[in-house]
PDB file of C-alpha atoms in Angstrom:
ATOM      1  CA  GLN A   3     221.340 133.269 -47.623  1.00 92.00           C
ATOM      2  CA  VAL A   4     222.901 136.505 -46.420  1.00 94.00           C
ATOM      3  CA  GLN A   5     225.352 138.039 -48.868  1.00 97.00           C
ATOM      4  CA  LEU A   6     227.087 141.395 -49.021  1.00 98.00           C
ATOM      5  CA  LYS A   7     229.267 142.770 -51.822  1.00 98.00           C
ATOM      6  CA  GLU A   8     231.298 145.957 -51.909  1.00 98.00           C
ATOM      7  CA  SER A   9     232.042 147.943 -55.031  1.00 97.00           C
ATOM      8  CA  GLY A  10     233.830 151.167 -55.805  1.00 94.00           C
ATOM      9  CA  PRO A  11     236.948 152.714 -57.307  1.00 91.00           C
ATOM     10  CA  GLY A  12     240.247 151.079 -56.477  1.00 91.00           C
ATOM     11  CA  LEU A  13     242.184 154.336 -56.629  1.00 96.00           C
ATOM     12  CA  VAL A  14     241.322 157.735 -55.205  1.00 96.00           C
ATOM     13  CA  GLN A  15     243.447 160.855 -55.287  1.00 96.00           C
ATOM     14  CA  PRO A  16     244.412 162.611 -52.053  1.00 96.00           C
ATOM     15  CA  SER A  17     241.876 165.198 -50.875  1.00 96.00           C
ATOM     16  CA  GLN A  18     239.177 163.641 -53.038  1.00 97.00           C
ATOM     17  CA  THR A  19     235.979 161.860 -51.966  1.00 97.00           C
ATOM     18  CA  LEU A  20     235.577 158.099 -51.706  1.00 97.00           C
ATOM     19  CA  SER A  21     232.259 156.548 -52.704  1.00 98.00           C
ATOM     20  CA  LEU A  22     231.577 152.883 -51.994  1.00 98.00           C
ATOM     21  CA  THR A  23     228.472 150.749 -52.418  1.00 98.00           C
ATOM     22  CA  CYS A  24     227.481 147.659 -50.464  1.00 98.00           C
ATOM     23  CA  THR A  25     224.836 145.558 -52.219  1.00 98.00           C
ATOM     24  CA  VAL A  26     223.111 143.065 -49.958  1.00 98.00           C
ATOM     25  CA  SER A  27     220.817 140.083 -50.387  1.00 97.00           C
ATOM     26  CA  GLY A  28     219.146 137.608 -48.093  1.00 95.00           C
ATOM     27  CA  PHE A  29     217.908 140.228 -45.645  1.00 95.00           C
ATOM     28  CA  SER A  30     216.108 143.550 -45.562  1.00 95.00           C
ATOM     29  CA  LEU A  31     217.839 146.836 -44.784  1.00 96.00           C
ATOM     30  CA  THR A  32     214.742 147.837 -42.836  1.00 95.00           C
ATOM     31  CA  SER A  33     215.216 144.875 -40.481  1.00 93.00           C
ATOM     32  CA  ASN A  34     219.000 144.697 -40.058  1.00 95.00           C
ATOM     33  CA  SER A  35     221.807 147.232 -39.837  1.00 96.00           C
ATOM     34  CA  VAL A  36     224.812 147.390 -42.162  1.00 98.00           C
ATOM     35  CA  HIS A  37     228.253 148.373 -40.947  1.00 98.00           C
ATOM     36  CA  TRP A  38     231.476 149.387 -42.638  1.00 98.00           C
ATOM     37  CA  VAL A  39     234.818 148.116 -41.329  1.00 98.00           C
ATOM     38  CA  ARG A  40     238.215 148.899 -42.803  1.00 98.00           C
ATOM     39  CA  GLN A  41     241.646 147.298 -42.616  1.00 97.00           C
ATOM     40  CA  PRO A  42     244.855 149.046 -43.705  1.00 96.00           C
ATOM     41  CA  PRO A  43     247.206 146.637 -45.479  1.00 93.00           C
ATOM     42  CA  GLY A  44     248.833 144.317 -42.968  1.00 90.00           C
ATOM     43  CA  LYS A  45     247.067 145.933 -40.006  1.00 93.00           C
ATOM     44  CA  GLY A  46     244.027 145.449 -37.793  1.00 94.00           C
ATOM     45  CA  LEU A  47     240.331 146.103 -38.218  1.00 96.00           C
ATOM     46  CA  GLU A  48     238.598 149.428 -37.550  1.00 97.00           C
ATOM     47  CA  TRP A  49     234.853 149.997 -37.326  1.00 97.00           C
ATOM     48  CA  VAL A  50     233.960 152.905 -39.608  1.00 98.00           C
ATOM     49  CA  GLY A  51     230.241 153.365 -39.106  1.00 98.00           C
ATOM     50  CA  ALA A  52     226.747 151.994 -39.512  1.00 98.00           C
ATOM     51  CA  ILE A  53     223.266 152.611 -40.796  1.00 98.00           C
ATOM     52  CA  TRP A  54     220.606 151.073 -38.598  1.00 96.00           C
ATOM     53  CA  SER A  55     217.374 149.431 -39.634  1.00 95.00           C
ATOM     54  CA  GLY A  56     215.410 152.615 -38.939  1.00 96.00           C
ATOM     55  CA  GLY A  57     217.774 154.676 -41.107  1.00 97.00           C
ATOM     56  CA  SER A  58     219.750 156.429 -38.392  1.00 97.00           C
ATOM     57  CA  THR A  59     223.520 156.408 -38.563  1.00 98.00           C
ATOM     58  CA  ASP A  60     226.510 156.211 -36.237  1.00 97.00           C
ATOM     59  CA  TYR A  61     230.118 156.912 -37.063  1.00 97.00           C
ATOM     60  CA  ASN A  62     233.564 156.283 -35.646  1.00 96.00           C
ATOM     61  CA  SER A  63     234.316 159.446 -33.716  1.00 95.00           C
ATOM     62  CA  ALA A  64     237.724 159.772 -35.408  1.00 94.00           C
ATOM     63  CA  LEU A  65     236.114 159.806 -38.872  1.00 96.00           C
ATOM     64  CA  LYS A  66     232.777 161.445 -38.156  1.00 95.00           C
ATOM     65  CA  SER A  67     233.577 164.837 -39.685  1.00 96.00           C
ATOM     66  CA  ARG A  68     234.441 163.255 -43.058  1.00 97.00           C
ATOM     67  CA  LEU A  69     231.926 160.445 -43.261  1.00 98.00           C
ATOM     68  CA  SER A  70     228.402 159.882 -44.516  1.00 98.00           C
ATOM     69  CA  ILE A  71     226.488 156.585 -44.753  1.00 98.00           C
ATOM     70  CA  SER A  72     223.159 156.315 -46.546  1.00 98.00           C
ATOM     71  CA  ARG A  73     221.005 153.678 -48.228  1.00 98.00           C
ATOM     72  CA  ASP A  74     218.505 152.873 -50.973  1.00 98.00           C
ATOM     73  CA  THR A  75     216.220 150.221 -49.545  1.00 97.00           C
ATOM     74  CA  SER A  76     214.531 149.586 -52.912  1.00 96.00           C
ATOM     75  CA  LYS A  77     217.882 148.541 -54.362  1.00 97.00           C
ATOM     76  CA  SER A  78     219.195 146.870 -51.188  1.00 98.00           C
ATOM     77  CA  GLN A  79     222.228 149.120 -51.287  1.00 98.00           C
ATOM     78  CA  VAL A  80     224.184 151.007 -48.648  1.00 98.00           C
ATOM     79  CA  PHE A  81     226.529 153.839 -49.550  1.00 98.00           C
ATOM     80  CA  LEU A  82     229.637 155.150 -47.851  1.00 98.00           C
ATOM     81  CA  LYS A  83     231.070 158.562 -48.670  1.00 98.00           C
ATOM     82  CA  MET A  84     234.270 159.809 -47.082  1.00 98.00           C
ATOM     83  CA  ASN A  85     235.794 163.132 -48.056  1.00 97.00           C
ATOM     84  CA  SER A  86     239.243 164.688 -47.761  1.00 96.00           C
ATOM     85  CA  LEU A  87     240.954 161.351 -48.248  1.00 97.00           C
ATOM     86  CA  GLN A  88     244.555 160.947 -47.152  1.00 96.00           C
ATOM     87  CA  THR A  89     247.083 158.168 -47.671  1.00 96.00           C
ATOM     88  CA  GLU A  90     246.261 156.751 -44.247  1.00 96.00           C
ATOM     89  CA  ASP A  91     242.759 155.995 -45.547  1.00 97.00           C
ATOM     90  CA  THR A  92     244.261 153.351 -47.827  1.00 98.00           C
ATOM     91  CA  ALA A  93     242.619 150.131 -46.702  1.00 98.00           C
ATOM     92  CA  ILE A  94     240.393 147.211 -47.570  1.00 97.00           C
ATOM     93  CA  TYR A  95     236.834 148.336 -46.887  1.00 98.00           C
ATOM     94  CA  PHE A  96     234.375 145.634 -45.810  1.00 98.00           C
ATOM     95  CA  CYS A  97     230.648 145.790 -45.247  1.00 98.00           C
ATOM     96  CA  THR A  98     229.090 143.500 -42.687  1.00 98.00           C
ATOM     97  CA  HIS A  99     225.833 143.348 -40.767  1.00 94.00           C
ATOM     98  CA  TYR A 100     224.133 142.984 -37.451  1.00 94.00           C
ATOM     99  CA  GLY A 101     221.510 140.289 -37.915  1.00 88.00           C
ATOM    100  CA  GLY A 102     219.520 140.801 -34.749  1.00 86.00           C
ATOM    101  CA  TYR A 103     219.191 138.304 -31.931  1.00 82.00           C
ATOM    102  CA  SER A 104     219.254 135.252 -34.220  1.00 82.00           C
ATOM    103  CA  GLU A 105     222.426 136.046 -36.158  1.00 86.00           C
ATOM    104  CA  GLY A 106     224.121 138.620 -33.967  1.00 89.00           C
ATOM    105  CA  TRP A 107     227.032 140.845 -34.812  1.00 95.00           C
ATOM    106  CA  PHE A 108     229.184 140.553 -37.933  1.00 96.00           C
ATOM    107  CA  ALA A 109     228.540 136.916 -38.850  1.00 96.00           C
ATOM    108  CA  TYR A 110     228.544 137.723 -42.569  1.00 96.00           C
ATOM    109  CA  TRP A 111     230.997 139.890 -44.481  1.00 97.00           C
ATOM    110  CA  GLY A 112     231.546 141.039 -48.023  1.00 97.00           C
ATOM    111  CA  GLN A 113     234.800 140.079 -49.700  1.00 97.00           C
ATOM    112  CA  GLY A 114     236.133 143.601 -49.252  1.00 97.00           C
ATOM    113  CA  THR A 115     237.325 146.205 -51.717  1.00 97.00           C
ATOM    114  CA  LEU A 116     240.823 147.687 -51.674  1.00 97.00           C
ATOM    115  CA  VAL A 117     240.939 151.464 -51.812  1.00 97.00           C
ATOM    116  CA  THR A 118     244.308 153.056 -52.487  1.00 97.00           C
ATOM    117  CA  VAL A 119     244.756 156.777 -51.893  1.00 97.00           C
ATOM    118  CA  SER A 120     247.503 157.994 -54.169  1.00 95.00           C
ATOM    119  CA  SER A 121     248.220 160.608 -56.781  1.00 91.00           C
TER     120      SER A 121
ATOM    121  CA  ASP B  28     235.248 154.218 -26.765  1.00 90.00           C
ATOM    122  CA  ILE B  29     236.079 150.800 -25.342  1.00 95.00           C
ATOM    123  CA  GLN B  30     239.672 149.780 -26.031  1.00 97.00           C
ATOM    124  CA  MET B  31     240.505 146.114 -26.653  1.00 98.00           C
ATOM    125  CA  THR B  32     244.028 144.950 -25.841  1.00 98.00           C
ATOM    126  CA  GLN B  33     244.804 141.628 -27.476  1.00 98.00           C
ATOM    127  CA  SER B  34     247.780 139.422 -26.608  1.00 96.00           C
ATOM    128  CA  PRO B  35     250.055 138.071 -27.785  1.00 97.00           C
ATOM    129  CA  SER B  36     250.518 139.885 -31.101  1.00 97.00           C
ATOM    130  CA  PHE B  37     252.468 136.934 -32.496  1.00 97.00           C
ATOM    131  CA  LEU B  38     252.337 133.302 -31.497  1.00 97.00           C
ATOM    132  CA  SER B  39     254.515 130.495 -32.802  1.00 97.00           C
ATOM    133  CA  ALA B  40     253.176 126.983 -32.292  1.00 97.00           C
ATOM    134  CA  SER B  41     253.175 123.457 -33.700  1.00 97.00           C
ATOM    135  CA  VAL B  42     250.437 121.193 -35.011  1.00 97.00           C
ATOM    136  CA  GLY B  43     248.763 119.551 -32.038  1.00 97.00           C
ATOM    137  CA  ASP B  44     249.580 122.329 -29.574  1.00 97.00           C
ATOM    138  CA  ARG B  45     247.002 123.937 -27.320  1.00 98.00           C
ATOM    139  CA  VAL B  46     247.050 127.721 -27.652  1.00 98.00           C
ATOM    140  CA  THR B  47     245.280 130.584 -25.949  1.00 98.00           C
ATOM    141  CA  ILE B  48     244.738 134.140 -27.129  1.00 98.00           C
ATOM    142  CA  ASN B  49     243.557 136.874 -24.791  1.00 98.00           C
ATOM    143  CA  CYS B  50     241.585 140.088 -25.081  1.00 98.00           C
ATOM    144  CA  LYS B  51     241.238 142.622 -22.307  1.00 98.00           C
ATOM    145  CA  ALA B  52     238.632 145.352 -22.486  1.00 98.00           C
ATOM    146  CA  SER B  53     239.057 148.792 -20.959  1.00 98.00           C
ATOM    147  CA  GLN B  54     235.719 148.302 -19.171  1.00 98.00           C
ATOM    148  CA  ASN B  55     233.137 145.603 -18.550  1.00 98.00           C
ATOM    149  CA  ILE B  56     231.712 144.389 -21.883  1.00 97.00           C
ATOM    150  CA  ASN B  57     229.133 141.994 -20.412  1.00 97.00           C
ATOM    151  CA  LYS B  58     230.311 138.997 -22.467  1.00 97.00           C
ATOM    152  CA  TYR B  59     229.543 140.775 -25.742  1.00 96.00           C
ATOM    153  CA  LEU B  60     232.713 139.442 -27.317  1.00 97.00           C
ATOM    154  CA  ASN B  61     233.255 137.662 -30.626  1.00 98.00           C
ATOM    155  CA  TRP B  62     236.319 135.926 -32.047  1.00 98.00           C
ATOM    156  CA  TYR B  63     237.310 135.892 -35.722  1.00 98.00           C
ATOM    157  CA  GLN B  64     239.824 134.090 -37.880  1.00 98.00           C
ATOM    158  CA  GLN B  65     241.243 135.835 -40.927  1.00 97.00           C
ATOM    159  CA  LYS B  66     243.418 134.339 -43.650  1.00 96.00           C
ATOM    160  CA  LEU B  67     245.373 136.392 -46.165  1.00 93.00           C
ATOM    161  CA  GLY B  68     243.145 138.012 -48.744  1.00 91.00           C
ATOM    162  CA  GLU B  69     239.921 136.891 -47.075  1.00 95.00           C
ATOM    163  CA  ALA B  70     237.235 138.488 -44.962  1.00 95.00           C
ATOM    164  CA  PRO B  71     237.149 137.655 -41.254  1.00 96.00           C
ATOM    165  CA  LYS B  72     235.279 134.493 -40.312  1.00 97.00           C
ATOM    166  CA  ARG B  73     233.326 134.436 -37.060  1.00 98.00           C
ATOM    167  CA  LEU B  74     234.348 131.535 -34.797  1.00 98.00           C
ATOM    168  CA  ILE B  75     232.764 132.376 -31.470  1.00 98.00           C
ATOM    169  CA  TYR B  76     229.996 134.823 -30.548  1.00 97.00           C
ATOM    170  CA  ASN B  77     228.960 136.222 -27.169  1.00 96.00           C
ATOM    171  CA  THR B  78     232.041 134.827 -25.436  1.00 97.00           C
ATOM    172  CA  ASN B  79     231.431 131.101 -25.668  1.00 97.00           C
ATOM    173  CA  ASN B  80     228.964 130.246 -28.433  1.00 96.00           C
ATOM    174  CA  LEU B  81     230.488 128.248 -31.269  1.00 97.00           C
ATOM    175  CA  GLN B  82     229.516 129.410 -34.745  1.00 96.00           C
ATOM    176  CA  THR B  83     227.784 126.738 -36.822  1.00 95.00           C
ATOM    177  CA  GLY B  84     230.320 124.770 -38.834  1.00 97.00           C
ATOM    178  CA  ILE B  85     233.315 125.709 -36.694  1.00 98.00           C
ATOM    179  CA  PRO B  86     235.232 122.737 -35.223  1.00 98.00           C
ATOM    180  CA  SER B  87     234.838 122.061 -31.519  1.00 98.00           C
ATOM    181  CA  ARG B  88     238.573 122.489 -30.920  1.00 98.00           C
ATOM    182  CA  PHE B  89     237.771 126.226 -30.812  1.00 98.00           C
ATOM    183  CA  SER B  90     236.300 127.514 -27.567  1.00 98.00           C
ATOM    184  CA  GLY B  91     235.852 130.813 -25.788  1.00 98.00           C
ATOM    185  CA  SER B  92     235.573 131.909 -22.195  1.00 98.00           C
ATOM    186  CA  GLY B  93     235.644 134.983 -20.041  1.00 98.00           C
ATOM    187  CA  SER B  94     233.635 137.655 -18.318  1.00 98.00           C
ATOM    188  CA  GLY B  95     233.881 141.264 -17.285  1.00 98.00           C
ATOM    189  CA  THR B  96     236.960 142.649 -18.995  1.00 98.00           C
ATOM    190  CA  ASP B  97     238.961 139.464 -19.693  1.00 98.00           C
ATOM    191  CA  TYR B  98     238.306 136.976 -22.493  1.00 98.00           C
ATOM    192  CA  THR B  99     240.136 134.001 -23.978  1.00 98.00           C
ATOM    193  CA  LEU B 100     240.058 132.024 -27.210  1.00 98.00           C
ATOM    194  CA  THR B 101     241.437 128.493 -26.903  1.00 98.00           C
ATOM    195  CA  ILE B 102     242.359 126.139 -29.722  1.00 98.00           C
ATOM    196  CA  SER B 103     242.716 122.738 -28.091  1.00 97.00           C
ATOM    197  CA  SER B 104     244.808 120.978 -30.741  1.00 97.00           C
ATOM    198  CA  LEU B 105     246.153 123.060 -33.601  1.00 97.00           C
ATOM    199  CA  GLN B 106     245.514 121.834 -37.110  1.00 97.00           C
ATOM    200  CA  PRO B 107     247.426 122.994 -40.215  1.00 96.00           C
ATOM    201  CA  GLU B 108     244.467 125.077 -41.391  1.00 97.00           C
ATOM    202  CA  ASP B 109     244.391 127.052 -38.108  1.00 98.00           C
ATOM    203  CA  PHE B 110     247.521 129.079 -38.860  1.00 96.00           C
ATOM    204  CA  ALA B 111     246.017 132.503 -39.478  1.00 97.00           C
ATOM    205  CA  THR B 112     245.354 135.822 -37.745  1.00 97.00           C
ATOM    206  CA  TYR B 113     242.762 136.042 -34.980  1.00 98.00           C
ATOM    207  CA  PHE B 114     240.819 139.106 -33.809  1.00 97.00           C
ATOM    208  CA  CYS B 115     238.431 139.798 -30.985  1.00 98.00           C
ATOM    209  CA  LEU B 116     235.486 142.184 -31.316  1.00 98.00           C
ATOM    210  CA  GLN B 117     233.491 143.782 -28.520  1.00 97.00           C
ATOM    211  CA  HIS B 118     229.925 144.840 -29.288  1.00 96.00           C
ATOM    212  CA  ASN B 119     228.802 146.037 -25.871  1.00 96.00           C
ATOM    213  CA  SER B 120     228.968 149.534 -27.314  1.00 94.00           C
ATOM    214  CA  PHE B 121     230.172 150.869 -30.675  1.00 95.00           C
ATOM    215  CA  PRO B 122     232.214 147.963 -32.013  1.00 96.00           C
ATOM    216  CA  THR B 123     235.944 147.862 -31.453  1.00 97.00           C
ATOM    217  CA  PHE B 124     238.457 145.192 -32.396  1.00 98.00           C
ATOM    218  CA  GLY B 125     241.544 143.838 -30.754  1.00 98.00           C
ATOM    219  CA  GLY B 126     244.832 144.407 -32.536  1.00 97.00           C
ATOM    220  CA  GLY B 127     245.105 140.820 -33.753  1.00 97.00           C
ATOM    221  CA  THR B 128     247.221 137.739 -33.077  1.00 98.00           C
ATOM    222  CA  LYS B 129     249.196 136.198 -35.913  1.00 97.00           C
ATOM    223  CA  LEU B 130     249.506 132.469 -35.301  1.00 98.00           C
ATOM    224  CA  GLU B 131     252.484 131.023 -37.121  1.00 97.00           C
ATOM    225  CA  LEU B 132     253.909 127.568 -37.563  1.00 94.00           C
ATOM    226  CA  LYS B 133     256.939 126.950 -35.375  1.00 91.00           C
TER     227      LYS B 133
END
C-alpha cells in the first residue's frame, strides 16, 4: 500500500537551510508526483511545491526563490531544500502524493515532521 | 493563485446535529474540490474527492456538493468522533487549501 514518511532535523537556526527527505513505498516516483505541504502550529495548510513524475518541479510562488525539490528514484526518496529560513517557516512539513486518475489528489500523507526555526 | 474562503472558521454543535461547512473559490474550479478531516497531531484524512465522491471507508453521513465556485461539506448526524478540524482543497490549478473549520462540541 502507499506509504510516505518524512525525516529531517527538528531544529534549524534562522538563516540556515532546511533539508527534508520523504521516503515513499507502494508506488513509483516515475509514475506519480510527490508534493510538500506545511502547517504552522495551530494554523492552516499551505502547498509548498511538487516534483512530477517526469522530474519537473513546481513551487509555491511565495517560496519559489528559496525552495528546491529533487528526487532519487532508485531510493524512492524526494528531497526538499529551503534556504534562508525564518521563524515563520516553523511548521509541520508533510509529504503527500497525486496518485493519478485512480487515486487522485492527496489521498495519502506522511505523518509529518515538525521543523522549528530558532536560535 | 486560486483563493479558497472557508466558512465558518469555528462551529459549535451537538451529537446528532446536521452541520454544513462551505468553501468558496475565487474562480471556477470545475468540481476539483476535496474535503479533509484533521485531528490534533495527525495528518489530514481525505473524506470526499472531486466534490461528491466518498473516500473508501468514510461513513455515509459525510457528503459533498457544489459546482463552479461554491462547495459544501455536510455531516448529516454528528458522531463524537467527528469533532475535529475540516479543510477544503482545490486542485483545479496549483493546490490551495481553505483556512479550516474547527468543529467543537457544544
